[in-house]
């Protein structure tokens, strides 16, 4: 059984909204598609494809998020910064799911709370960029905007936006979902597999060894339950796993937005949950307009430039009917400023009387370029931001509702620190991300232990 709160209502769009009403609003962060007619042709074709997820599943996620907003569950949203078409393989999907399941079980075990599992997966193909172009070896090239738009290789040909990629993104999302559905319902996610989720290279790390101890305890608890005759429960054998991505390209999102007769609502069937990035959350802009009408749970990135007033206006636009579980506010302030910037926003949202999930993204406010020239983050800053996030919540008497991470199950060297002491000189060894640096599996597990401790403390306080 998924974690759910009581029945929750479904968001209905404002009367002026239509799936294409975003088109009359100013829009930022869009590719320079060479031929607008072709964009319409491809998106019309996508509109004829089956939905990737169904309204019922989206409703179940919303109810689980409503439980997280009330402090009865915790959201774990994690995955790549930018998914690659080439990592849409059984191995690629399995390895991301594996590390998310490991983190989820540590958080559940450590805090005694159900964990709502949402991947940045099955559609996280579009990236906002700080500049539209970049200079590589003296040549100015369009920026890489994610596999749904172009390719990261530093040539003019690879960087040219290609509309056909919208359709490829749909098919890759569909294939990813297919593997995810099989893995989460047929054996791989069975709690009996808790030791199998720990891969060989993680097992050798201190975090992996610590994980083994927890896995032993869980296995022992399962034996105990079986001995007591409690062995038939489905929830130990499969997990509810949801997909999410940044809804950066409204052309694509509109093509997958479908009317649901039974509720009278519009669902964006490209993913269970979508979010608005820190660069596209303008109150009168196209992204906010589009998301204000769909009934999916909506994530909203809340960065250092967000004011209490601006945030109140945005949540009023996105959730006028105070629907529990509709909004996930994803704080990404940076380790140094979170305890200063977050409390006024927590107070502002509380004063609206809404039940929202506050999640901590400790990644995007802590990125810097290292001496060796790599875009990186340190586990130390990431952990400090999470600690600050919990402190702010404690101070304001608000539930810390979730964690939002960029991670991979692979043994990469993209973020600094951790028990294995990844240094600047190691970054070049396995720096594989197409966009932002991700925590590797052992760094993620190390962080999950810390967060589980903070959650347990918070619940006890
Ligand atoms: C992201 O989540 O990958 C991202 C770009 O975040 P933000 O919009 O918070 O910068
Ligand atoms: Co990112």
Coordinates of C-alpha atoms and ligand atoms in Angstrom, one line a residue:
X1 CA 0.0 0.0 0.0
X2 CA 1.3 3.5 -0.8
X3 CA 1.5 6.0 2.0
X4 CA -1.6 8.0 1.8
X5 CA -3.5 10.7 3.7
X6 CA -7.3 10.7 3.6
X7 CA -9.0 11.3 0.2
X8 CA -7.8 14.7 -1.2
X9 CA -9.5 16.8 -3.8
X10 CA -8.2 17.3 -7.3
X11 CA -7.0 20.6 -8.6
X12 CA -9.2 22.1 -11.3
X13 CA -7.8 24.8 -13.6
X14 CA -8.8 28.5 -13.5
X15 CA -11.6 29.4 -16.0
X16 CA -9.1 31.3 -18.2
X17 CA -6.7 28.4 -18.4
X18 CA -6.3 26.1 -21.4
X19 CA -3.4 23.7 -22.2
X20 CA -2.1 26.3 -24.6
X21 CA -2.9 29.5 -22.6
X22 CA 0.9 29.6 -21.7
X23 CA 1.6 30.7 -25.3
X24 CA 0.4 34.2 -24.7
X25 CA 2.8 34.7 -21.8
X26 CA 6.4 35.7 -21.9
X27 CA 8.7 32.7 -21.9
X28 CA 12.3 32.1 -21.0
X29 CA 14.9 29.3 -21.4
X30 CA 13.5 28.0 -24.7
X31 CA 15.7 26.5 -27.5
X32 CA 16.1 28.4 -30.7
X33 CA 14.3 25.8 -32.7
X34 CA 15.2 26.3 -36.4
X35 CA 11.7 25.8 -37.7
X36 CA 8.6 26.6 -35.6
X37 CA 6.3 24.7 -38.0
X38 CA 8.2 21.6 -37.4
X39 CA 7.8 22.1 -33.6
X40 CA 4.0 22.0 -34.1
X41 CA 4.2 19.0 -36.3
X42 CA 6.2 16.9 -33.9
X43 CA 4.2 18.0 -30.8
X44 CA 1.0 17.1 -32.7
X45 CA 2.4 13.6 -33.2
X46 CA 3.3 13.3 -29.5
X47 CA -0.2 14.4 -28.6
X48 CA -1.4 11.2 -30.4
X49 CA 0.8 8.9 -28.3
X50 CA -0.5 7.1 -25.2
X51 CA 0.0 8.8 -21.8
X52 CA 3.2 7.9 -19.9
X53 CA 1.5 7.9 -16.5
X54 CA -2.2 7.7 -15.5
X55 CA -4.3 10.2 -13.4
X56 CA -5.0 7.5 -10.8
X57 CA -1.3 7.1 -10.1
X58 CA -0.9 10.9 -10.0
X59 CA -3.7 11.0 -7.4
X60 CA -2.0 8.4 -5.3
X61 CA 1.2 10.4 -5.3
X62 CA -0.7 13.5 -4.3
X63 CA -2.2 11.7 -1.3
X64 CA 1.2 10.5 -0.3
X65 CA 2.6 14.0 -0.5
X66 CA -0.3 15.3 1.6
X67 CA 0.8 12.8 4.3
X68 CA 4.4 14.2 4.0
X69 CA 3.0 17.7 4.3
X70 CA 1.4 16.7 7.6
X71 CA 4.6 15.2 8.9
X72 CA 3.5 11.6 8.5
X73 CA 5.8 10.7 5.6
X74 CA 9.0 12.0 4.0
X75 CA 9.7 12.7 0.3
X76 CA 12.8 11.5 -1.4
X77 CA 13.2 13.0 -4.8
X78 CA 16.4 12.0 -6.5
X79 CA 18.2 11.2 -9.8
X80 CA 20.3 12.7 -12.5
X81 CA 20.7 16.4 -13.1
X82 CA 20.3 15.6 -16.8
X83 CA 19.3 12.2 -18.0
X84 CA 21.0 11.0 -21.2
X85 CA 19.2 9.0 -23.9
X86 CA 22.2 6.7 -23.9
X87 CA 21.7 5.8 -20.2
X88 CA 18.2 4.5 -21.0
X89 CA 19.3 0.9 -20.6
X90 CA 18.3 -1.8 -18.2
X91 CA 21.5 -1.4 -16.4
X92 CA 21.2 2.4 -16.2
X93 CA 17.7 2.4 -14.9
X94 CA 18.4 -0.5 -12.4
X95 CA 21.4 1.3 -11.0
X96 CA 19.5 4.5 -10.4
X97 CA 16.6 2.7 -8.8
X98 CA 18.9 0.7 -6.7
X99 CA 20.6 3.6 -5.0
X100 CA 17.2 5.4 -4.5
X101 CA 15.8 2.2 -2.8
X102 CA 18.9 2.1 -0.6
X103 CA 18.5 5.7 0.5
X104 CA 14.7 5.2 1.0
X105 CA 15.2 2.2 3.2
X106 CA 17.8 4.0 5.3
X107 CA 15.5 6.9 5.8
X108 CA 12.6 4.7 6.6
X109 CA 14.6 2.5 9.0
X110 CA 16.3 5.5 10.7
X111 CA 13.2 7.7 11.1
X112 CA 10.3 5.2 11.3
X113 CA 8.5 7.1 8.7
X114 CA 7.2 6.0 5.3
X115 CA 9.3 7.4 2.4
X116 CA 7.6 8.7 -0.8
X117 CA 10.0 7.8 -3.6
X118 CA 10.1 10.1 -6.7
X119 CA 12.9 9.8 -9.3
X120 CA 14.3 12.6 -11.4
X121 CA 13.9 10.0 -14.1
X122 CA 11.9 9.0 -17.1
X123 CA 11.8 12.5 -18.6
X124 CA 14.5 14.7 -17.0
X125 CA 15.9 15.7 -20.3
X126 CA 15.6 19.5 -20.5
X127 CA 18.0 21.9 -18.8
X128 CA 17.8 25.6 -18.1
X129 CA 21.2 27.4 -18.7
X130 CA 22.8 30.5 -17.2
X131 CA 23.9 31.6 -20.7
X132 CA 22.5 30.7 -24.2
X133 CA 26.0 30.1 -25.6
X134 CA 29.4 29.1 -24.3
X135 CA 33.0 29.4 -25.7
X136 CA 34.9 26.2 -26.2
X137 CA 38.5 26.4 -27.6
X138 CA 37.8 29.9 -28.8
X139 CA 34.6 28.9 -30.7
X140 CA 31.2 30.1 -29.5
X141 CA 28.6 27.3 -29.5
X142 CA 24.9 27.1 -28.4
X143 CA 24.8 25.8 -24.8
X144 CA 23.8 22.1 -24.2
X145 CA 20.1 22.2 -23.2
X146 CA 19.6 18.6 -22.4
X147 CA 19.1 15.5 -24.7
X148 CA 15.6 16.6 -25.6
X149 CA 17.1 19.6 -27.4
X150 CA 20.7 18.9 -28.5
X151 CA 23.8 16.9 -27.7
X152 CA 26.7 18.0 -25.4
X153 CA 29.6 17.3 -27.8
X154 CA 31.4 20.6 -28.5
X155 CA 30.5 20.9 -32.2
X156 CA 28.1 23.2 -34.0
X157 CA 26.3 20.2 -35.4
X158 CA 25.8 18.5 -32.0
X159 CA 24.6 21.7 -30.4
X160 CA 22.0 22.5 -33.1
X161 CA 18.5 22.1 -31.6
X162 CA 16.8 19.2 -33.2
X163 CA 13.0 19.0 -32.9
X164 CA 12.9 15.3 -33.6
X165 CA 14.5 14.9 -30.1
X166 CA 11.1 15.8 -28.5
X167 CA 9.7 12.5 -29.9
X168 CA 12.9 10.6 -28.9
X169 CA 12.5 12.0 -25.4
X170 CA 8.9 10.6 -25.3
X171 CA 10.1 7.1 -26.4
X172 CA 13.1 7.1 -24.0
X173 CA 10.8 8.1 -21.1
X174 CA 8.4 5.3 -22.1
X175 CA 11.1 2.7 -22.2
X176 CA 12.5 3.9 -18.8
X177 CA 9.1 3.7 -17.3
X178 CA 8.6 0.2 -18.6
X179 CA 11.8 -1.0 -16.9
X180 CA 10.9 0.9 -13.7
X181 CA 7.5 -0.7 -13.5
X182 CA 8.9 -4.2 -14.0
X183 CA 11.6 -3.7 -11.4
X184 CA 9.4 -2.1 -8.8
X185 CA 6.7 -4.8 -9.0
X186 CA 8.6 -8.0 -9.8
X187 CA 11.2 -9.0 -7.3
X188 CA 14.0 -6.3 -7.5
X189 CA 12.3 -4.0 -5.0
X190 CA 11.4 -6.9 -2.6
X191 CA 12.8 -6.1 0.9
X192 CA 14.3 -9.6 0.8
X193 CA 16.8 -8.0 -1.7
X194 CA 18.0 -5.3 0.7
X195 CA 21.5 -6.8 0.7
X196 CA 21.5 -7.2 -3.1
X197 CA 21.0 -3.4 -3.5
X198 CA 24.5 -2.8 -2.1
X199 CA 26.8 -3.2 -5.1
X200 CA 30.3 -4.5 -4.7
X201 CA 32.0 -1.1 -5.0
X202 CA 29.7 0.5 -2.4
X203 CA 30.1 -2.4 0.0
X204 CA 33.8 -1.7 0.2
X205 CA 33.2 1.9 1.4
X206 CA 32.5 2.8 5.0
X207 CA 29.0 3.9 4.1
X208 CA 28.4 0.7 2.3
X209 CA 29.5 -1.3 5.4
X210 CA 27.3 0.7 7.6
X211 CA 24.4 0.0 5.2
X212 CA 25.2 -3.8 5.5
X213 CA 24.5 -3.6 9.2
X214 CA 21.1 -2.0 8.7
X215 CA 20.4 -4.5 5.9
X216 CA 21.2 -7.3 8.4
X217 CA 18.8 -5.9 10.9
X218 CA 16.1 -5.6 8.3
X219 CA 16.6 -9.1 7.1
X220 CA 16.4 -10.3 10.7
X221 CA 13.2 -8.4 11.2
X222 CA 11.7 -10.0 8.1
X223 CA 12.7 -13.5 9.5
X224 CA 11.0 -12.5 12.7
X225 CA 7.8 -11.4 10.9
X226 CA 7.8 -14.6 8.9
X227 CA 8.2 -16.7 12.0
X228 CA 5.1 -14.9 13.4
X229 CA 3.2 -15.7 10.3
X230 CA 3.2 -12.2 8.8
X231 CA 4.7 -13.0 5.4
X232 CA 2.0 -12.3 2.9
X233 CA 2.1 -8.5 2.8
X234 CA 2.5 -6.9 -0.7
X235 CA 4.1 -3.8 0.6
X236 CA 7.2 -5.7 1.5
X237 CA 7.5 -7.1 -2.0
X238 CA 6.9 -4.0 -4.2
X239 CA 7.3 -0.3 -4.0
X240 CA 5.4 2.7 -5.3
X241 CA 7.9 4.7 -7.4
X242 CA 7.0 7.9 -9.2
X243 CA 8.7 9.9 -11.9
X244 CA 9.4 13.6 -12.2
X245 CA 11.2 16.2 -14.2
X246 CA 11.5 20.0 -14.7
X247 CA 8.6 21.1 -17.0
X248 CA 10.9 23.4 -19.0
X249 CA 9.5 22.9 -22.4
X250 CA 5.7 23.7 -22.4
X251 CA 5.4 22.5 -26.1
X252 CA 6.3 19.0 -24.9
X253 CA 4.3 19.1 -21.7
X254 CA 1.2 20.4 -23.5
X255 CA 1.3 17.6 -26.0
X256 CA 1.0 15.1 -23.1
X257 CA -1.6 17.0 -21.1
X258 CA -4.9 15.1 -21.2
X259 CA -8.4 15.8 -20.0
X260 CA -9.8 13.4 -17.4
X261 CA -13.5 13.1 -17.6
X262 CA -14.0 11.4 -14.3
X263 CA -12.5 14.4 -12.3
X264 CA -12.9 17.2 -14.9
X265 CA -9.2 17.9 -14.4
X266 CA -6.2 18.1 -16.8
X267 CA -3.3 15.9 -16.1
X268 CA 0.2 16.3 -17.5
X269 CA 0.8 12.6 -18.3
X270 CA 4.6 13.1 -19.0
X271 CA 5.4 12.3 -15.3
X272 CA 3.6 12.0 -12.0
X273 CA 5.2 15.2 -10.7
X274 CA 6.7 18.1 -12.5
X275 CA 8.5 21.1 -11.2
X276 CA 9.3 24.8 -12.1
X277 CA 12.9 25.7 -11.9
X278 CA 14.5 28.7 -10.1
X279 CA 15.0 30.5 -13.4
X280 CA 11.4 30.1 -14.8
X281 CA 9.2 30.9 -11.9
X282 CA 8.0 34.4 -13.0
X283 CA 4.5 34.9 -11.8
X284 CA 3.2 36.1 -15.2
X285 CA 5.4 33.9 -17.2
X286 CA 4.5 30.9 -19.5
X287 CA 5.7 28.2 -17.1
X288 CA 3.7 29.3 -14.1
X289 CA 0.6 29.7 -16.4
X290 CA 1.0 26.2 -17.7
X291 CA 1.5 24.6 -14.3
X292 CA -1.3 26.5 -12.7
X293 CA -3.8 24.5 -14.7
X294 CA -2.6 20.9 -14.5
X295 CA -3.7 18.7 -11.6
X296 CA -0.3 17.0 -11.0
X297 CA 1.6 17.7 -7.8
X298 CA 3.9 20.7 -8.6
X299 CA 7.4 21.3 -7.4
X300 CA 8.6 24.9 -7.1
X301 CA 12.2 25.7 -6.7
X302 CA 12.7 28.3 -4.0
X303 CA 16.1 30.1 -4.3
X304 CA 17.8 33.0 -2.6
X305 CA 16.0 35.6 -4.6
X306 CA 12.6 34.5 -3.5
X307 CA 10.8 37.0 -1.3
X308 CA 8.0 36.2 1.2
X309 CA 5.6 38.2 -0.8
X310 CA 6.6 36.7 -4.2
X311 CA 6.3 33.2 -2.8
X312 CA 2.8 33.9 -1.4
X313 CA 1.7 35.2 -4.8
X314 CA 3.1 32.2 -6.6
X315 CA 1.5 29.6 -4.3
X316 CA -1.8 31.5 -4.6
X317 CA -1.5 31.2 -8.4
X318 CA -0.6 27.5 -8.3
X319 CA -2.8 26.3 -5.5
X320 CA -5.8 28.7 -5.1
X321 CA -7.9 26.0 -3.5
X322 CA -5.4 24.9 -0.8
X323 CA -5.2 21.3 -2.0
X324 CA -3.1 19.1 0.4
X325 CA -0.2 17.5 -1.4
X326 CA -0.4 19.8 -4.5
X327 CA 2.7 21.8 -3.7
X328 CA 6.3 20.8 -3.0
X329 CA 8.4 23.8 -2.2
X330 CA 12.0 22.9 -2.9
X331 CA 14.4 25.1 -1.0
X332 CA 17.8 25.6 -2.6
X333 CA 19.5 28.5 -0.7
X334 CA 23.1 27.4 -0.3
X335 CA 24.7 26.2 3.0
X336 CA 25.8 29.6 4.1
X337 CA 22.4 31.3 3.8
X338 CA 19.7 28.7 4.5
X339 CA 19.2 29.6 8.1
X340 CA 18.9 33.3 7.3
X341 CA 16.7 33.1 4.2
X342 CA 14.4 30.1 4.9
X343 CA 12.7 31.0 8.2
X344 CA 10.8 34.1 6.8
X345 CA 9.6 32.0 3.9
X346 CA 8.4 29.2 6.2
X347 CA 6.5 31.8 8.2
X348 CA 5.0 33.3 5.0
X349 CA 3.7 30.0 3.8
X350 CA 2.4 28.9 7.2
X351 CA 0.5 32.2 7.4
X352 CA -1.5 31.2 4.3
X353 CA -2.8 28.1 6.2
X354 CA -1.7 25.7 3.4
X355 CA -0.3 22.2 4.0
X356 CA 2.7 22.0 1.7
X357 CA 5.8 19.8 1.5
X358 CA 9.0 21.7 2.2
X359 CA 11.9 19.8 0.6
X360 CA 15.6 20.5 0.8
X361 CA 17.6 20.6 -2.4
X362 CA 21.1 21.0 -0.9
X363 CA 22.7 20.7 -4.4
X364 CA 21.9 23.8 -6.5
X365 CA 23.0 26.5 -4.0
X366 CA 26.4 24.9 -3.4
X367 CA 27.9 24.5 -6.9
X368 CA 31.3 26.0 -7.7
X369 CA 34.2 25.5 -10.1
X370 CA 37.2 23.8 -8.4
X371 CA 40.8 24.8 -8.9
X372 CA 41.2 22.0 -11.5
X373 CA 38.3 23.5 -13.5
X374 CA 35.5 21.1 -12.7
X375 CA 32.0 22.2 -11.7
X376 CA 31.6 20.5 -8.4
X377 CA 30.0 20.5 -4.9
X378 CA 31.3 19.3 -1.6
X379 CA 29.5 16.7 0.5
X380 CA 30.4 18.9 3.5
X381 CA 28.4 21.9 2.1
X382 CA 25.6 19.7 1.0
X383 CA 25.3 18.2 4.6
X384 CA 25.6 21.7 6.1
X385 CA 22.6 22.9 4.0
X386 CA 20.5 19.9 5.1
X387 CA 21.4 20.6 8.7
X388 CA 20.5 24.3 8.3
X389 CA 17.2 23.3 6.6
X390 CA 16.3 21.1 9.6
X391 CA 17.3 23.9 12.0
X392 CA 15.1 26.4 10.3
X393 CA 12.1 24.0 10.4
X394 CA 12.7 23.3 14.1
X395 CA 12.8 27.0 14.8
X396 CA 9.6 27.7 13.0
X397 CA 7.7 24.6 14.1
X398 CA 7.3 23.3 10.5
X399 CA 7.8 19.7 9.3
X400 CA 10.8 19.1 7.2
X401 CA 9.0 17.2 4.4
X402 CA 11.6 15.9 2.0
X403 CA 15.0 15.8 0.3
X404 CA 15.8 16.5 -3.3
X405 CA 19.2 15.2 -4.6
X406 CA 21.2 14.8 -7.7
X407 CA 22.9 11.4 -7.5
X408 CA 23.8 8.3 -9.4
X409 CA 24.2 4.7 -8.5
X410 CA 27.6 4.7 -10.3
X411 CA 31.0 5.1 -8.9
X412 CA 31.6 8.6 -10.2
X413 CA 33.9 11.3 -8.9
X414 CA 31.9 14.5 -9.4
X415 CA 31.4 15.8 -5.9
X416 CA 34.2 16.4 -3.3
X417 CA 34.5 14.7 0.1
X418 CA 32.9 11.9 1.9
X419 CA 34.5 9.1 3.8
X420 CA 36.4 8.1 0.6
X421 CA 37.8 11.7 0.5
X422 CA 37.3 12.6 -3.1
X423 CA 39.7 15.5 -3.7
X424 CA 39.9 18.0 -6.5
X425 CA 42.7 15.9 -8.1
X426 CA 40.4 12.9 -8.3
X427 CA 37.5 14.7 -10.1
X428 CA 39.0 13.9 -13.5
X429 CA 39.0 10.1 -12.8
X430 CA 35.3 9.5 -13.5
X431 CA 33.5 12.8 -14.1
X432 CA 30.6 11.7 -16.3
X433 CA 27.7 14.0 -15.7
X434 CA 26.2 15.8 -18.7
X435 CA 25.3 18.8 -16.5
X436 CA 25.6 19.2 -12.7
X437 CA 27.9 17.1 -10.5
X438 CA 26.1 14.2 -8.7
X439 CA 26.7 12.4 -5.5
X440 CA 28.0 8.9 -6.0
X441 CA 26.3 5.9 -4.3
X442 CA 28.5 5.9 -1.2
X443 CA 28.3 9.7 -0.7
X444 CA 24.5 9.4 -1.1
X445 CA 24.3 6.7 1.5
X446 CA 26.5 8.7 3.9
X447 CA 24.2 11.6 3.5
X448 CA 21.1 9.4 4.0
X449 CA 22.4 8.2 7.4
X450 CA 22.8 11.8 8.5
X451 CA 19.4 12.8 7.3
X452 CA 17.8 9.8 9.0
X453 CA 19.4 10.9 12.2
X454 CA 18.1 14.5 11.8
X455 CA 14.6 13.2 11.0
X456 CA 14.7 10.9 14.1
X457 CA 15.8 13.8 16.2
X458 CA 13.1 16.1 14.8
X459 CA 10.4 13.5 15.4
X460 CA 11.6 13.0 19.0
X461 CA 11.7 16.8 19.7
Ligands
LIG1 C1 17.9 21.4 -11.4 O1 17.1 21.0 -10.5 O2 18.6 20.7 -12.1 C2 18.0 22.9 -11.5 C3 18.5 23.4 -12.6 O3 17.7 23.5 -10.4 P1 17.3 25.1 -10.1 O4 16.2 25.4 -11.1 O5 17.0 25.0 -8.7 O6 18.6 25.8 -10.4
LIG2 CO1 21.0 20.3 -11.6

